[in-house]
Amino acid sequence: MQIGTPLERSTGMGPISSTPALDGSPALEPATRPTGTRPVASAVRATCKRLLDVSIASLMLIAMSPLLLAIAVGVKCTSRGPVLFRQRRIGLDMEEFTLLKFRSMRAGASTAPHQEFVARLAAGGVPDDQPIKKLTLDSRVTRLGAFLRHTSLDELPQLLNVIAGDMSLVGPRPALGYELALYRPEHFERFAVLPGMTGLWQVSGRCTLGFMEMLDLDVDYARRASLRRDLGILMRTPAVLFTTA
């Protein structure tokens, strides 16, 4: 007989701890923690979250369609290559999916710089608390792409990922496969929920936080996910984007 969630079985992790949340949210009681058979309350919350995701994402796609079209035309007219950038990421239960973004780099640009950063981080060549920032001043990034990255407008196509069910509006940052080498055992708990367009990491410091701090915040969110917490993060996100753009 198998005990625990598929994620717990695959990673060898024990039950989720009941330490206080990093943002002051109450910890889950043992009886409400995820198990192999999810409680009714958890299923209801997941259904409500899914309805909220689809409703808001659909409304945003409709309301922002002129902006999305303008960005698509701008990307196509200012550099050769496709409008959308597609990248394999790891989501719920460590399943891979294709994440969508507006292309901000020149066609065929290498992702080696980020892979090298992760390799140096794993080897101890980069401090754990070094901030993670989107590259804007980079020869691989187009002029329009730098603006899209600075304002996070490049991430708007992920609304399609939300509608498809690969992502949520709120959740951990979608992980890259080669980053898993840096994870401590508890970091795999972040895969117990859908990745999100925004999340606790984004509204808690965003580009001022280090890689490990981001992972810790993602785990904290996954352990104590709730609709109330999601709404709070959604309400804080616009202010964070405007103040850091």
Short mmCIF file of C-alpha atoms in Angstrom, two decimals:
data_model
loop_
_atom_site.label_atom_id
_atom_site.label_comp_id
_atom_site.label_asym_id
_atom_site.label_seq_id
_atom_site.Cartn_x
_atom_site.Cartn_y
_atom_site.Cartn_z
CA MET A 1 0.00 0.00 0.00
CA GLN A 2 1.42 3.39 -1.03
CA ILE A 3 1.13 6.21 1.46
CA GLY A 4 1.35 9.94 0.72
CA THR A 5 1.04 12.03 -2.40
CA PRO A 6 2.84 11.08 -5.64
CA LEU A 7 5.22 13.98 -5.01
CA GLU A 8 6.04 12.78 -1.49
CA ARG A 9 6.60 9.23 -2.75
CA SER A 10 8.81 10.32 -5.66
CA THR A 11 11.01 12.63 -3.56
CA GLY A 12 11.02 10.66 -0.32
CA MET A 13 9.72 13.68 1.61
CA GLY A 14 7.81 13.34 4.82
CA PRO A 15 4.66 15.22 5.81
CA ILE A 16 4.57 18.97 5.42
CA SER A 17 5.79 20.80 8.51
CA SER A 18 3.62 23.10 10.61
CA THR A 19 6.09 25.96 11.03
CA PRO A 20 4.63 29.49 10.80
CA ALA A 21 4.29 30.97 7.31
CA LEU A 22 6.92 33.48 6.22
CA ASP A 23 4.27 36.15 5.63
CA GLY A 24 2.37 35.49 8.86
CA SER A 25 -0.29 33.16 7.41
CA PRO A 26 -1.38 30.38 9.80
CA ALA A 27 0.18 26.97 9.41
CA LEU A 28 -1.90 24.02 8.29
CA GLU A 29 -3.03 21.62 10.97
CA PRO A 30 -1.91 18.00 10.44
CA ALA A 31 -5.46 16.90 9.62
CA THR A 32 -5.67 19.37 6.72
CA ARG A 33 -2.34 18.64 5.09
CA PRO A 34 -2.34 17.01 1.63
CA THR A 35 -2.34 13.21 1.71
CA GLY A 36 -2.80 10.47 -0.87
CA THR A 37 -6.55 11.13 -0.70
CA ARG A 38 -7.19 14.86 -0.77
CA PRO A 39 -9.83 16.12 1.69
CA VAL A 40 -13.10 17.52 0.37
CA ALA A 41 -12.12 21.04 1.44
CA SER A 42 -8.94 20.79 -0.64
CA ALA A 43 -10.88 19.59 -3.69
CA VAL A 44 -13.38 22.42 -3.31
CA ARG A 45 -10.58 24.96 -3.02
CA ALA A 46 -8.88 23.56 -6.13
CA THR A 47 -12.15 23.78 -8.08
CA CYS A 48 -12.75 27.37 -6.95
CA LYS A 49 -9.16 28.30 -7.78
CA ARG A 50 -9.49 26.80 -11.25
CA LEU A 51 -12.73 28.69 -11.92
CA LEU A 52 -11.09 31.90 -10.71
CA ASP A 53 -8.04 31.29 -12.91
CA VAL A 54 -10.03 30.64 -16.07
CA SER A 55 -12.45 33.51 -15.47
CA ILE A 56 -9.80 36.14 -14.77
CA ALA A 57 -7.40 34.92 -17.48
CA SER A 58 -10.18 34.91 -20.09
CA LEU A 59 -11.31 38.42 -19.14
CA MET A 60 -7.72 39.67 -19.24
CA LEU A 61 -7.15 38.17 -22.70
CA ILE A 62 -10.26 39.90 -24.01
CA ALA A 63 -9.61 43.24 -22.31
CA MET A 64 -5.93 43.30 -23.27
CA SER A 65 -6.32 41.97 -26.82
CA PRO A 66 -5.39 45.35 -28.42
CA LEU A 67 -2.20 45.49 -26.33
CA LEU A 68 -1.38 41.85 -27.06
CA LEU A 69 -1.84 42.46 -30.79
CA ALA A 70 0.32 45.59 -30.67
CA ILE A 71 3.12 43.73 -28.88
CA ALA A 72 2.89 40.82 -31.32
CA VAL A 73 3.17 43.19 -34.30
CA GLY A 74 6.06 45.01 -32.63
CA VAL A 75 7.98 41.80 -31.98
CA LYS A 76 7.46 40.61 -35.54
CA CYS A 77 8.42 43.92 -37.14
CA THR A 78 11.51 44.68 -35.08
CA SER A 79 13.36 41.36 -35.32
CA ARG A 80 13.36 38.17 -37.31
CA GLY A 81 11.83 35.08 -35.75
CA PRO A 82 8.55 33.91 -34.19
CA VAL A 83 6.38 36.17 -32.05
CA LEU A 84 6.22 33.68 -29.19
CA PHE A 85 9.08 32.09 -27.29
CA ARG A 86 8.40 28.53 -26.14
CA GLN A 87 10.34 26.84 -23.36
CA ARG A 88 9.94 23.57 -21.50
CA ARG A 89 9.29 24.11 -17.79
CA ILE A 90 8.40 21.84 -14.87
CA GLY A 91 5.01 22.23 -13.24
CA LEU A 92 2.55 20.38 -11.04
CA ASP A 93 3.79 16.95 -9.88
CA MET A 94 7.02 17.62 -11.84
CA GLU A 95 5.23 17.26 -15.18
CA GLU A 96 6.78 19.18 -18.08
CA PHE A 97 4.80 21.75 -20.06
CA THR A 98 5.54 24.39 -22.69
CA LEU A 99 5.63 27.90 -21.25
CA LEU A 100 4.78 30.80 -23.56
CA LYS A 101 6.27 34.29 -23.63
CA PHE A 102 6.59 37.08 -26.14
CA ARG A 103 10.02 36.63 -27.71
CA SER A 104 12.43 39.18 -26.24
CA MET A 105 15.70 37.76 -27.59
CA ARG A 106 17.04 37.54 -31.09
CA ALA A 107 16.06 34.33 -32.87
CA GLY A 108 18.37 31.45 -32.02
CA ALA A 109 19.88 33.16 -28.96
CA SER A 110 21.54 30.77 -26.53
CA THR A 111 20.31 30.22 -22.97
CA ALA A 112 23.86 29.36 -21.90
CA PRO A 113 24.36 32.46 -19.66
CA HIS A 114 21.57 31.39 -17.30
CA GLN A 115 22.74 27.79 -17.32
CA GLU A 116 26.25 28.98 -16.48
CA PHE A 117 24.86 31.08 -13.62
CA VAL A 118 23.08 28.01 -12.21
CA ALA A 119 26.24 25.91 -12.60
CA ARG A 120 28.33 28.52 -10.75
CA LEU A 121 25.66 28.74 -8.06
CA ALA A 122 25.76 24.96 -7.62
CA ALA A 123 29.56 25.04 -7.40
CA GLY A 124 29.52 27.78 -4.79
CA GLY A 125 30.89 30.38 -7.19
CA VAL A 126 27.87 32.65 -6.72
CA PRO A 127 26.35 33.66 -3.35
CA ASP A 128 22.98 32.01 -2.62
CA ASP A 129 21.50 35.42 -1.93
CA GLN A 130 22.62 37.05 -5.19
CA PRO A 131 19.51 38.63 -6.74
CA ILE A 132 17.97 37.02 -9.81
CA LYS A 133 17.30 39.63 -12.47
CA LYS A 134 15.96 39.45 -15.98
CA LEU A 135 18.64 40.33 -18.48
CA THR A 136 17.79 43.60 -20.21
CA LEU A 137 21.24 44.98 -21.08
CA ASP A 138 22.33 42.00 -23.15
CA SER A 139 23.29 41.78 -26.82
CA ARG A 140 20.91 38.84 -27.21
CA VAL A 141 17.93 40.95 -26.07
CA THR A 142 16.19 43.16 -28.62
CA ARG A 143 15.40 46.81 -27.83
CA LEU A 144 11.68 46.04 -27.62
CA GLY A 145 12.48 42.86 -25.70
CA ALA A 146 14.32 44.84 -23.02
CA PHE A 147 11.22 46.97 -22.49
CA LEU A 148 8.95 43.91 -22.39
CA ARG A 149 11.17 42.22 -19.81
CA HIS A 150 11.48 45.37 -17.69
CA THR A 151 7.68 45.69 -17.51
CA SER A 152 6.95 41.91 -17.47
CA LEU A 153 4.73 42.36 -20.52
CA ASP A 154 6.64 39.49 -22.13
CA GLU A 155 4.82 37.14 -19.74
CA LEU A 156 1.27 37.99 -20.85
CA PRO A 157 1.01 34.96 -23.22
CA GLN A 158 1.13 32.80 -20.09
CA LEU A 159 -2.56 33.64 -19.73
CA LEU A 160 -2.97 30.90 -22.36
CA ASN A 161 -1.01 28.53 -20.10
CA VAL A 162 -3.43 29.39 -17.29
CA ILE A 163 -6.49 28.67 -19.43
CA ALA A 164 -4.90 25.40 -20.62
CA GLY A 165 -4.42 24.31 -17.00
CA ASP A 166 -0.61 24.19 -17.09
CA MET A 167 -0.32 27.20 -14.80
CA SER A 168 -2.31 29.26 -12.32
CA LEU A 169 -2.48 33.02 -11.91
CA VAL A 170 -0.74 32.56 -8.54
CA GLY A 171 1.86 29.94 -7.71
CA PRO A 172 5.59 29.16 -7.64
CA ARG A 173 7.87 30.30 -10.45
CA PRO A 174 7.83 27.73 -13.30
CA ALA A 175 11.06 25.78 -12.89
CA LEU A 176 13.72 24.98 -15.47
CA GLY A 177 14.96 21.40 -15.53
CA TYR A 178 18.64 22.19 -15.03
CA GLU A 179 17.84 24.17 -11.86
CA LEU A 180 16.81 21.01 -9.99
CA ALA A 181 20.45 20.22 -9.20
CA LEU A 182 20.37 23.13 -6.74
CA TYR A 183 17.28 21.98 -4.85
CA ARG A 184 17.31 20.82 -1.27
CA PRO A 185 14.82 17.99 -0.54
CA GLU A 186 12.16 20.36 0.81
CA HIS A 187 12.27 22.50 -2.33
CA PHE A 188 10.50 19.76 -4.29
CA GLU A 189 7.36 20.56 -2.29
CA ARG A 190 6.85 23.53 -4.61
CA PHE A 191 5.72 21.04 -7.27
CA ALA A 192 2.67 20.12 -5.18
CA VAL A 193 0.83 23.10 -6.71
CA LEU A 194 0.54 24.64 -10.16
CA PRO A 195 3.21 27.20 -11.06
CA GLY A 196 1.94 30.76 -11.38
CA MET A 197 2.30 33.96 -13.37
CA THR A 198 2.82 35.75 -10.06
CA GLY A 199 3.47 34.48 -6.57
CA LEU A 200 4.79 35.05 -3.08
CA TRP A 201 8.33 35.49 -4.38
CA GLN A 202 7.31 38.22 -6.84
CA VAL A 203 5.49 40.31 -4.24
CA SER A 204 8.10 39.77 -1.51
CA GLY A 205 11.08 41.33 -3.21
CA ARG A 206 11.10 40.02 -6.76
CA CYS A 207 14.47 40.90 -8.32
CA THR A 208 16.06 41.77 -4.96
CA LEU A 209 15.84 38.18 -3.69
CA GLY A 210 18.31 35.39 -4.27
CA PHE A 211 17.62 32.03 -5.90
CA MET A 212 17.39 30.09 -2.63
CA GLU A 213 15.16 32.76 -1.09
CA MET A 214 12.85 32.40 -4.07
CA LEU A 215 12.69 28.63 -3.59
CA ASP A 216 11.99 28.99 0.13
CA LEU A 217 9.12 31.41 -0.55
CA ASP A 218 7.70 29.07 -3.20
CA VAL A 219 7.73 26.19 -0.70
CA ASP A 220 6.09 28.41 1.91
CA TYR A 221 3.32 29.24 -0.56
CA ALA A 222 2.82 25.59 -1.58
CA ARG A 223 2.49 24.51 2.06
CA ARG A 224 -0.17 27.10 2.86
CA ALA A 225 -1.93 27.81 -0.41
CA SER A 226 -5.39 29.33 -0.01
CA LEU A 227 -7.79 31.42 -2.05
CA ARG A 228 -7.48 34.25 0.46
CA ARG A 229 -3.72 34.23 0.07
CA ASP A 230 -4.03 34.10 -3.73
CA LEU A 231 -6.29 37.16 -3.77
CA GLY A 232 -3.87 39.03 -1.53
CA ILE A 233 -0.97 38.25 -3.87
CA LEU A 234 -3.00 39.26 -6.93
CA MET A 235 -3.89 42.59 -5.33
CA ARG A 236 -0.24 43.30 -4.47
CA THR A 237 1.17 42.34 -7.88
CA PRO A 238 0.30 45.52 -9.89
CA ALA A 239 1.96 47.77 -7.30
CA VAL A 240 5.10 45.60 -7.38
CA LEU A 241 5.26 45.77 -11.18
CA PHE A 242 4.85 49.55 -11.24
CA THR A 243 7.38 50.21 -8.49
CA THR A 244 10.07 47.95 -9.99
CA ALA A 245 9.51 48.79 -13.67
#
